Short mmCIF file of C-alpha atoms and ligand atoms in Angstrom, two decimals:
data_model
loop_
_atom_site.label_atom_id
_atom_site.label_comp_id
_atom_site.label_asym_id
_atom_site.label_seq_id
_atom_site.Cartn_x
_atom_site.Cartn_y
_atom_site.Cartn_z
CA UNK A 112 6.23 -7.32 -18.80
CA UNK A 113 8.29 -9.79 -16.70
CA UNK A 114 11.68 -7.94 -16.88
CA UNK A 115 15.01 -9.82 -17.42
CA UNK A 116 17.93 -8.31 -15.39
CA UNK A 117 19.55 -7.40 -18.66
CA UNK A 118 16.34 -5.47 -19.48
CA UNK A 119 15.87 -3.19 -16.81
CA UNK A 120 19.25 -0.73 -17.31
CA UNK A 121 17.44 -0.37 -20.78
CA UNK A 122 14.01 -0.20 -19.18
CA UNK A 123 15.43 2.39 -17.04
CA UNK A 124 17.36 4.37 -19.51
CA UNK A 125 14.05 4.59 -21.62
CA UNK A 126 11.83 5.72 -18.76
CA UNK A 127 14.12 8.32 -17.90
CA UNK A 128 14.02 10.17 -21.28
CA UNK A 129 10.14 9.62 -21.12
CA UNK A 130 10.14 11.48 -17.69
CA UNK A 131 12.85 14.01 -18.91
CA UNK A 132 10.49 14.81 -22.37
CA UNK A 133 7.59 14.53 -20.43
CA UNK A 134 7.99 16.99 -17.78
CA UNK A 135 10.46 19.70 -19.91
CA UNK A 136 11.22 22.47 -17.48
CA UNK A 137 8.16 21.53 -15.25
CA UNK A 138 7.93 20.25 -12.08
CA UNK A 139 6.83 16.95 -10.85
CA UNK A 140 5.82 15.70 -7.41
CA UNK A 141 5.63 12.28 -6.28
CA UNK A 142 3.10 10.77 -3.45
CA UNK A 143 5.35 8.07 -1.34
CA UNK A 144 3.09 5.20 0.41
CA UNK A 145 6.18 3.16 1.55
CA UNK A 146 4.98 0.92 -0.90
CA UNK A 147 7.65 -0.59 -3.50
CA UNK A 148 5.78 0.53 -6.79
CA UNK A 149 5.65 4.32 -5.29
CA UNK A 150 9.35 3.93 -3.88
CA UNK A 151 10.25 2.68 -7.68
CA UNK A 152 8.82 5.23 -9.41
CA UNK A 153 10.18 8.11 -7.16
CA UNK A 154 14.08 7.08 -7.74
CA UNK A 155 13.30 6.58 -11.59
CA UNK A 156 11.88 9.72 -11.59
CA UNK A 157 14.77 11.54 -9.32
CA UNK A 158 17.22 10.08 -11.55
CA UNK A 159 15.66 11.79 -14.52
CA UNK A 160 14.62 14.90 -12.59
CA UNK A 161 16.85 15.82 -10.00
CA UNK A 162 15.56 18.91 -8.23
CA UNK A 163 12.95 19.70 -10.17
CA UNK A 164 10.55 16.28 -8.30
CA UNK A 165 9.07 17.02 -4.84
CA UNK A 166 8.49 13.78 -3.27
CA UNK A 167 5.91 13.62 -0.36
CA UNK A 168 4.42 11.10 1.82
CA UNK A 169 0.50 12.02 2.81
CA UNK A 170 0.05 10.54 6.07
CA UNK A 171 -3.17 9.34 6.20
CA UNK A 172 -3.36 7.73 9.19
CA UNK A 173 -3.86 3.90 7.49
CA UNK A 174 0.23 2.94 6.70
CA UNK A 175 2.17 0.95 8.51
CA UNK A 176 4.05 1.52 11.96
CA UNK A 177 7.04 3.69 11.90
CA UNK A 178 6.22 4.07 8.01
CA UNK A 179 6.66 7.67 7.13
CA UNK A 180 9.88 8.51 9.22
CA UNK A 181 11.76 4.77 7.73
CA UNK A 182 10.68 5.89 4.03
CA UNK A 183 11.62 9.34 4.87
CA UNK A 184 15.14 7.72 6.11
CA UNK A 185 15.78 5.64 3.23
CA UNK A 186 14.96 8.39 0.66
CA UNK A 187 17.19 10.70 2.63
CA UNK A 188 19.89 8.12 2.30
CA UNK A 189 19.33 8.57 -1.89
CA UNK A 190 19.52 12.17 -1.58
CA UNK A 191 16.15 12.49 -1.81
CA UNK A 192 14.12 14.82 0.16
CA UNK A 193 10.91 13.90 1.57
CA UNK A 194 8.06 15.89 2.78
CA UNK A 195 5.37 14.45 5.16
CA UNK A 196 2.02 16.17 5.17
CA UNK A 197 -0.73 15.23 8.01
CA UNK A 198 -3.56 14.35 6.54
CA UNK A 199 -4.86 11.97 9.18
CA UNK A 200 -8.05 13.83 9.91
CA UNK A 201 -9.52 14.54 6.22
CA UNK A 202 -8.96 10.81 5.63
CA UNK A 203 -11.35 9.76 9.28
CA UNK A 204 -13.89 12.51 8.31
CA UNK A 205 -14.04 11.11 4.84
CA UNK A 206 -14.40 7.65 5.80
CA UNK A 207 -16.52 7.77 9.26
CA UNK A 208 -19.96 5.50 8.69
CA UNK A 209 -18.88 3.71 5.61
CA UNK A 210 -18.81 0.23 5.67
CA UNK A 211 -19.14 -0.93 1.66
CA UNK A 212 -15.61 -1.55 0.45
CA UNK A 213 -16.20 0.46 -2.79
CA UNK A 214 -17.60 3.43 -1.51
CA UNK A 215 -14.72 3.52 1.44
CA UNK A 216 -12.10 2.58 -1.95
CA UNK A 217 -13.66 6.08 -3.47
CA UNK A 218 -13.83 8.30 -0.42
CA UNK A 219 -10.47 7.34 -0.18
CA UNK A 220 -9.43 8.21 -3.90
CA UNK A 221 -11.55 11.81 -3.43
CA UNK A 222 -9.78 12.37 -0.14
CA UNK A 223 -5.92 11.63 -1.58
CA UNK A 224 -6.57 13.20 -4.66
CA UNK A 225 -8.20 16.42 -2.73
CA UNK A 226 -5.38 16.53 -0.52
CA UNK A 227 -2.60 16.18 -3.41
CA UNK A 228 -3.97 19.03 -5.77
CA UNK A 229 -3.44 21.26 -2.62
CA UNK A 230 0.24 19.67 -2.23
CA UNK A 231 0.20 19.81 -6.46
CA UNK A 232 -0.56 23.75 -6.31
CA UNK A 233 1.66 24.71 -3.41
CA UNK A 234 4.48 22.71 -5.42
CA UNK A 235 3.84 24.63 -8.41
CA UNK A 236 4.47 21.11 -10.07
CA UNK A 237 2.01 20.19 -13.53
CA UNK A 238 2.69 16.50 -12.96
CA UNK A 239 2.86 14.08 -10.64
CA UNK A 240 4.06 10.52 -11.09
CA UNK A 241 2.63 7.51 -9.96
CA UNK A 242 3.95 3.87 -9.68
CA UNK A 243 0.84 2.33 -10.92
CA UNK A 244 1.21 -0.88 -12.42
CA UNK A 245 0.08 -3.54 -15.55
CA UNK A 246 -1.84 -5.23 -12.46
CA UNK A 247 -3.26 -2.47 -11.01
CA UNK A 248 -4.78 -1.78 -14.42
CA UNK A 249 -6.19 -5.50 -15.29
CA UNK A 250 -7.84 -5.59 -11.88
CA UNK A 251 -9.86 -2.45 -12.31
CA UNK A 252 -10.68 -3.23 -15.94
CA UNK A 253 -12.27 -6.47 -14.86
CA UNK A 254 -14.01 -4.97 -12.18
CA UNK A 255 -12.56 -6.46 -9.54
CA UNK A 256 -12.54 -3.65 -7.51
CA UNK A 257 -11.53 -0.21 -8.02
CA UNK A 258 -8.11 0.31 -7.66
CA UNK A 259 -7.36 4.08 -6.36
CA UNK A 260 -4.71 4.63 -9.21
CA UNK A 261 -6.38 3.56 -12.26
CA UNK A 262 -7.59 6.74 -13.44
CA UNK A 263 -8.94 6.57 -16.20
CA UNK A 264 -10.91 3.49 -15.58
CA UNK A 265 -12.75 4.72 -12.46
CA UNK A 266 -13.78 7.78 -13.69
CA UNK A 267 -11.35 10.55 -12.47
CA UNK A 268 -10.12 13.79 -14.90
CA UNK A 269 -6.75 14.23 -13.07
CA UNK A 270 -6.93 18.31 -14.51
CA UNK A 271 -9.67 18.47 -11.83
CA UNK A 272 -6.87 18.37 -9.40
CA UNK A 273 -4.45 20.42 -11.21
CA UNK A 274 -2.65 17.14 -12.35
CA UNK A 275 -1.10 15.62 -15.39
CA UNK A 276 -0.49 12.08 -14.58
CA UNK A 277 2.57 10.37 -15.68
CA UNK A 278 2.87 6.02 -15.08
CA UNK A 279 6.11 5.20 -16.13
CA UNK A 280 5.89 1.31 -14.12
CA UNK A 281 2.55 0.38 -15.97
CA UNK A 282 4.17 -1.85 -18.01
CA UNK A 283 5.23 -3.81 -15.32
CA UNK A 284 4.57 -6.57 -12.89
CA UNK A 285 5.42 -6.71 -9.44
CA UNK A 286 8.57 -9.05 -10.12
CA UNK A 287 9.62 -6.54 -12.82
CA UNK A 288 9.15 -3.64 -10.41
CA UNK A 289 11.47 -5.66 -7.59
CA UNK A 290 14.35 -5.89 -10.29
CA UNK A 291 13.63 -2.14 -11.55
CA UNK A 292 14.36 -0.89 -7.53
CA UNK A 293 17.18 -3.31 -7.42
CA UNK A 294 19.27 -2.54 -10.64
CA UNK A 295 18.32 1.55 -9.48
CA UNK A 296 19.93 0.85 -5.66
CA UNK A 297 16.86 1.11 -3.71
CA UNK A 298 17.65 -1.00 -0.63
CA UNK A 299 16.50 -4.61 0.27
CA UNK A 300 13.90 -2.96 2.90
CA UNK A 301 12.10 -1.41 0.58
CA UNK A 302 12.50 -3.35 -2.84
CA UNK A 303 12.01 -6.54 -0.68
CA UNK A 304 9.51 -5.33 1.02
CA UNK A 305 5.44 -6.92 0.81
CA UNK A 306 3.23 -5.16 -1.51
CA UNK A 307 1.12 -2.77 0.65
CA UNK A 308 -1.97 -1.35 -1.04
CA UNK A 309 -2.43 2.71 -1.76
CA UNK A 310 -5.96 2.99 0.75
CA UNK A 311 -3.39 1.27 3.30
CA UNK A 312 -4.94 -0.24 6.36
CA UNK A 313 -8.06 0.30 5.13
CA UNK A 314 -8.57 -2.46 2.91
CA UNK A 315 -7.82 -4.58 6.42
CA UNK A 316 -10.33 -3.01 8.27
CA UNK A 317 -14.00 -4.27 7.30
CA UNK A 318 -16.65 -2.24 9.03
CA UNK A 319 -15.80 1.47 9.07
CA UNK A 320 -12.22 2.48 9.66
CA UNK A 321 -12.41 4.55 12.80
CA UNK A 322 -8.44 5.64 14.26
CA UNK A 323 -8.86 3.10 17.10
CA UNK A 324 -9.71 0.35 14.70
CA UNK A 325 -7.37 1.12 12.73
CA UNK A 326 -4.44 1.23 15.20
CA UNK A 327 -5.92 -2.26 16.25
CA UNK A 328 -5.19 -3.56 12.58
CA UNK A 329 -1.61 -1.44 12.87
CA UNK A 330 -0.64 -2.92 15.92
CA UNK A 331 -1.80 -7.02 14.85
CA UNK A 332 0.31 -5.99 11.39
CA UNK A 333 3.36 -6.07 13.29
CA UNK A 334 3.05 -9.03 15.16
CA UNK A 335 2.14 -11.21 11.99
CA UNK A 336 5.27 -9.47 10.08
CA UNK A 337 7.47 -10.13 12.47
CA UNK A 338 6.66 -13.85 13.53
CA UNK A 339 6.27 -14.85 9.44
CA UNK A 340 9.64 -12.92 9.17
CA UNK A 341 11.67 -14.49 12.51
CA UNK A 342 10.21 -18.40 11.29
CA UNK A 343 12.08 -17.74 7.73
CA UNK A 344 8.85 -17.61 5.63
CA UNK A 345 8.58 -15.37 3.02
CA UNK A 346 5.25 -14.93 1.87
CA UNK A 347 4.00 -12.50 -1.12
CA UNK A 348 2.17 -10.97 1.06
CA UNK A 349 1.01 -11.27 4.88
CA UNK A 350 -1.02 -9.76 6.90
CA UNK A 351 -3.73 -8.97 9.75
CA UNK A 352 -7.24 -7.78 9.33
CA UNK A 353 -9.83 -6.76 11.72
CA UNK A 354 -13.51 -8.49 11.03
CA UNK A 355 -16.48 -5.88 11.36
CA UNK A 356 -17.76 -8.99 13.72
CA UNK A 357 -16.95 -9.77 17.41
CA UNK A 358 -16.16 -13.06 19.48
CA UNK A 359 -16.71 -13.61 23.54
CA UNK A 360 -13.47 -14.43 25.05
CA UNK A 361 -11.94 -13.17 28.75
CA UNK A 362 -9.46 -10.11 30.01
CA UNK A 363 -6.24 -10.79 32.16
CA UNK A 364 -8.68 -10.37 35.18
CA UNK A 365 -10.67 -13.25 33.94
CA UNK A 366 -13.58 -10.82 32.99
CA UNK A 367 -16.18 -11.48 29.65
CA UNK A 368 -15.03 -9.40 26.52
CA UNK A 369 -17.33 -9.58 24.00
CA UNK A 370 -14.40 -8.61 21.68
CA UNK A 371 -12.45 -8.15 18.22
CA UNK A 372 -11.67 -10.95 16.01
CA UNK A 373 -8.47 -10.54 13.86
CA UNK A 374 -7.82 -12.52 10.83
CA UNK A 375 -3.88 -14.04 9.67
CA UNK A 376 -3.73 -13.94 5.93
CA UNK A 377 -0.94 -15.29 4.29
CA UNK A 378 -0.51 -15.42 0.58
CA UNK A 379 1.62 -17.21 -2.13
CA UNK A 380 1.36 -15.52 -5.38
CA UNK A 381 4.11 -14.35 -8.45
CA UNK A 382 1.46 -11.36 -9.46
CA UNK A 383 -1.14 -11.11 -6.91
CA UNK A 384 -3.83 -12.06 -9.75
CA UNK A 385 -3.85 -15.35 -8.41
CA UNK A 386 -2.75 -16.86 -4.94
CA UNK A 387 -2.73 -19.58 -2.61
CA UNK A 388 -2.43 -19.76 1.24
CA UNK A 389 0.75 -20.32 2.91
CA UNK A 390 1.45 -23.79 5.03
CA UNK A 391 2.24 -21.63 8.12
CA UNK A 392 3.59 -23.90 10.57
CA UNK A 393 0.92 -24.28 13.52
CA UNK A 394 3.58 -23.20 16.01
CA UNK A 395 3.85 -20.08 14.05
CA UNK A 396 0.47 -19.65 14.17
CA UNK A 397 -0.25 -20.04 17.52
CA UNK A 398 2.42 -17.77 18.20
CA UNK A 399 0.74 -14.68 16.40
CA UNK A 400 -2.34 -15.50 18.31
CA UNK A 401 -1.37 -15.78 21.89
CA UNK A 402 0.68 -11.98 20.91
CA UNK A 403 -2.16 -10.52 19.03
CA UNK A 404 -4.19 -11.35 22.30
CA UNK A 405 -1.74 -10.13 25.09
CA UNK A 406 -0.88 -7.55 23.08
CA UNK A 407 -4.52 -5.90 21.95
CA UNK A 408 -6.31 -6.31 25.21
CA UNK A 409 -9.88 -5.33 22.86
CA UNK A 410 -9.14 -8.35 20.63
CA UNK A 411 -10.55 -12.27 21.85
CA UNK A 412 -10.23 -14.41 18.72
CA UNK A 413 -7.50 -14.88 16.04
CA UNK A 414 -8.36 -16.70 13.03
CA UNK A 415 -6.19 -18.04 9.81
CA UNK A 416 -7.67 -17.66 6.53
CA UNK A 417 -7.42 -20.60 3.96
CA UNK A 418 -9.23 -19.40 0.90
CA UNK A 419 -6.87 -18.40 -2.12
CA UNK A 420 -7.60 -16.10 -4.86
CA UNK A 421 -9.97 -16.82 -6.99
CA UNK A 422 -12.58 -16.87 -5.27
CA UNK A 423 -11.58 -14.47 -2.42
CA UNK A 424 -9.23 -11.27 -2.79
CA UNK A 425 -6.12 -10.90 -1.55
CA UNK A 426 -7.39 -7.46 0.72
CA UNK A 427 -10.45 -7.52 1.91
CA UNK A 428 -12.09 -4.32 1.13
P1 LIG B 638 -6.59 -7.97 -4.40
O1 LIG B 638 -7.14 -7.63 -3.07
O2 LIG B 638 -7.27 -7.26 -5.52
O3 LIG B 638 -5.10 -7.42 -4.40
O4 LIG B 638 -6.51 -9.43 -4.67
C1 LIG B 638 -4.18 -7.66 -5.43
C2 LIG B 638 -2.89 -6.92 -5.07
O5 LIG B 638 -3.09 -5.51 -5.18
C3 LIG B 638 -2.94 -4.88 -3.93
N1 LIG B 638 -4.04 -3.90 -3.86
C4 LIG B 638 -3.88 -2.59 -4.16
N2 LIG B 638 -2.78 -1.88 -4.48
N3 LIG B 638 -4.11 0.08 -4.60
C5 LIG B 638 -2.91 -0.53 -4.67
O6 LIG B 638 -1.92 0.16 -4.92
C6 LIG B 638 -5.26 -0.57 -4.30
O7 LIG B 638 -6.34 0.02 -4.22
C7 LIG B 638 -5.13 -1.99 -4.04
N4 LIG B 638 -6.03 -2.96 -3.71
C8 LIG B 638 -5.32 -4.12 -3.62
C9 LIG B 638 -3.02 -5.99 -2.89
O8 LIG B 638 -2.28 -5.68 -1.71
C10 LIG B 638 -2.44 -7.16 -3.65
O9 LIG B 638 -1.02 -7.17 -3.66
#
């Protein structure tokens, strides 16, 4: 559904007395990723639930910089209380050796949803909501790829975790979502914010997501955010990814390096089910490059992908 502003107070109103019937005297918990669906859903359902919703972040080692401790900020600012549970080693363990992007997109599901029953049965809570959303779903059904919130479709009896699963954004589209967080008060920085997908950093890595790869793909994340963001662009989504692949290149010293190659991808898209690249200015371009290099001393080459979507994903896992 693309929402209308005049829509979404009734959208809102509705999804509220879904969450209120829904959960009854329960309680409800809510897994943050930072991410604007999540964020969404976690006011809608605060508003409707008050006390009785636990919201937590899981850190699994693959969001953003500085991402738990600015969602935990913002929430705190809504009078929401957020927990953040370390989860950083069950997520490595789970995917060290894996390089095929489905089987790292399902140890990643089997890991979160592993770690959230435990979160689920501490809480006490019977449901947990999720900001999954109408896109979400079509990808999955089409077999795109296997989206880590589309239950049903992949497989996955949410009881086996001790959860009843409630979705009350899956009507929506990203745009809809935006205007949802607005009309509810979320701030700019998070209802602006680009989408960022559930298995995180992982679906930027190719090859096997090890901590120090990771943190390479962490650290190139900012630089591209920040340069799109000081030239005035804004992109539906852009980002840095590290290629399972290397490239010769030389240190400060002047030494070899046989080393990393990092990909800019910048995207124009309404509903990430199609996209094109963005006309990044060269300047800008070159910019990210000669930072991603001074800055990641393991890292030689910096590319800029053209290819749009179809054919190629918007992720790359
Ligand atoms: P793709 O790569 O399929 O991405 O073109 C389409 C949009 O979905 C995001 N994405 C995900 N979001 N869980 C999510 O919550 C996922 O597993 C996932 N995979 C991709 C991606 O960032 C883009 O906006």
């Amino acid at each position: 559904m693309a929402i209308k502003k005049m829509d979404a107070k009734a959208f809102i109103e509705e999804k509220i007395d879904y969450l209120k019937e829904s959960v009854g005297r329960e309680k409800a918990i809510v897994a943050l990723s930072g991410g604007v669906d999540s964020s969404v859903a976690a006011v809608l359902a605060h508003k409707a639930l008050g006390e009785r919703l636990q919201a937590v972040f899981l850190d699994d080692g693959l969001m953003r910089q500085g991402e738990g401790e600015e969602v935990k900020s913002v929430f705190a600012k809504l009078g929401i209380d957020l927990s953040i549970k370390d989860v950083q080693r069950e997520f490595f363990d789970a995917l060290k050796g894996l390089i095929d992007p489905e089987e790292k997109r399902k140890a990643f599901r089997d890991t979160f949803y592993k770690a959230l029953g435990i979160v689920v049965k501490e809480s006490q809570a019977k449901f947990m909501i999720q900001g999954t959303i109408k896109a979400d779903v079509m990808e999955t059904k089409r077999g795109v790829k296997t989206q880590h919130n589309v239950l049903e479709q992949i497989g996955v009896d949410p009881s086996k975790y001790g959860l009843k699963i409630l979705e009350p954004l899956v009507e929506l589209f990203k745009p809809g979502v935006r205007e949802v967080g607005r009309v509810l008060g979320l701030p700019a920085e998070i209802s602006e914010r680009m989408p960022f997908p559930g298995p995180g950093l992982a679906t930027r890595c190719v090859g096997e997501c090890t901590p120090e790869r990771i943190e390479i793909v962490r650290k190139a994340h900012v630089i591209v955010e920040d340069e799109i963001k000081k030239a005035g662009l804004k992109p539906f989504q852009a980002f840095a990814v590290l290629l399972n692949d290397r490239g010769t290149g030389l240190d400060a010293e002047g030494n070899r390096n046989f080393g990393n190659i990092v990909v800019v991808r910048s995207i124009e898209s309404k509903d990430a089910l199609t996209g094109t690249a963005t006309d990044v200015p060269m300047p800008v371009l070159k910019k990210i490059s000669e930072r991603v290099v001074a800055e990641i001393p393991s890292v030689t080459r910096v590319l800029y992908e053209l290819t749009g979507k179809p054919p190629a994903t918007i992720e790359y896992i």
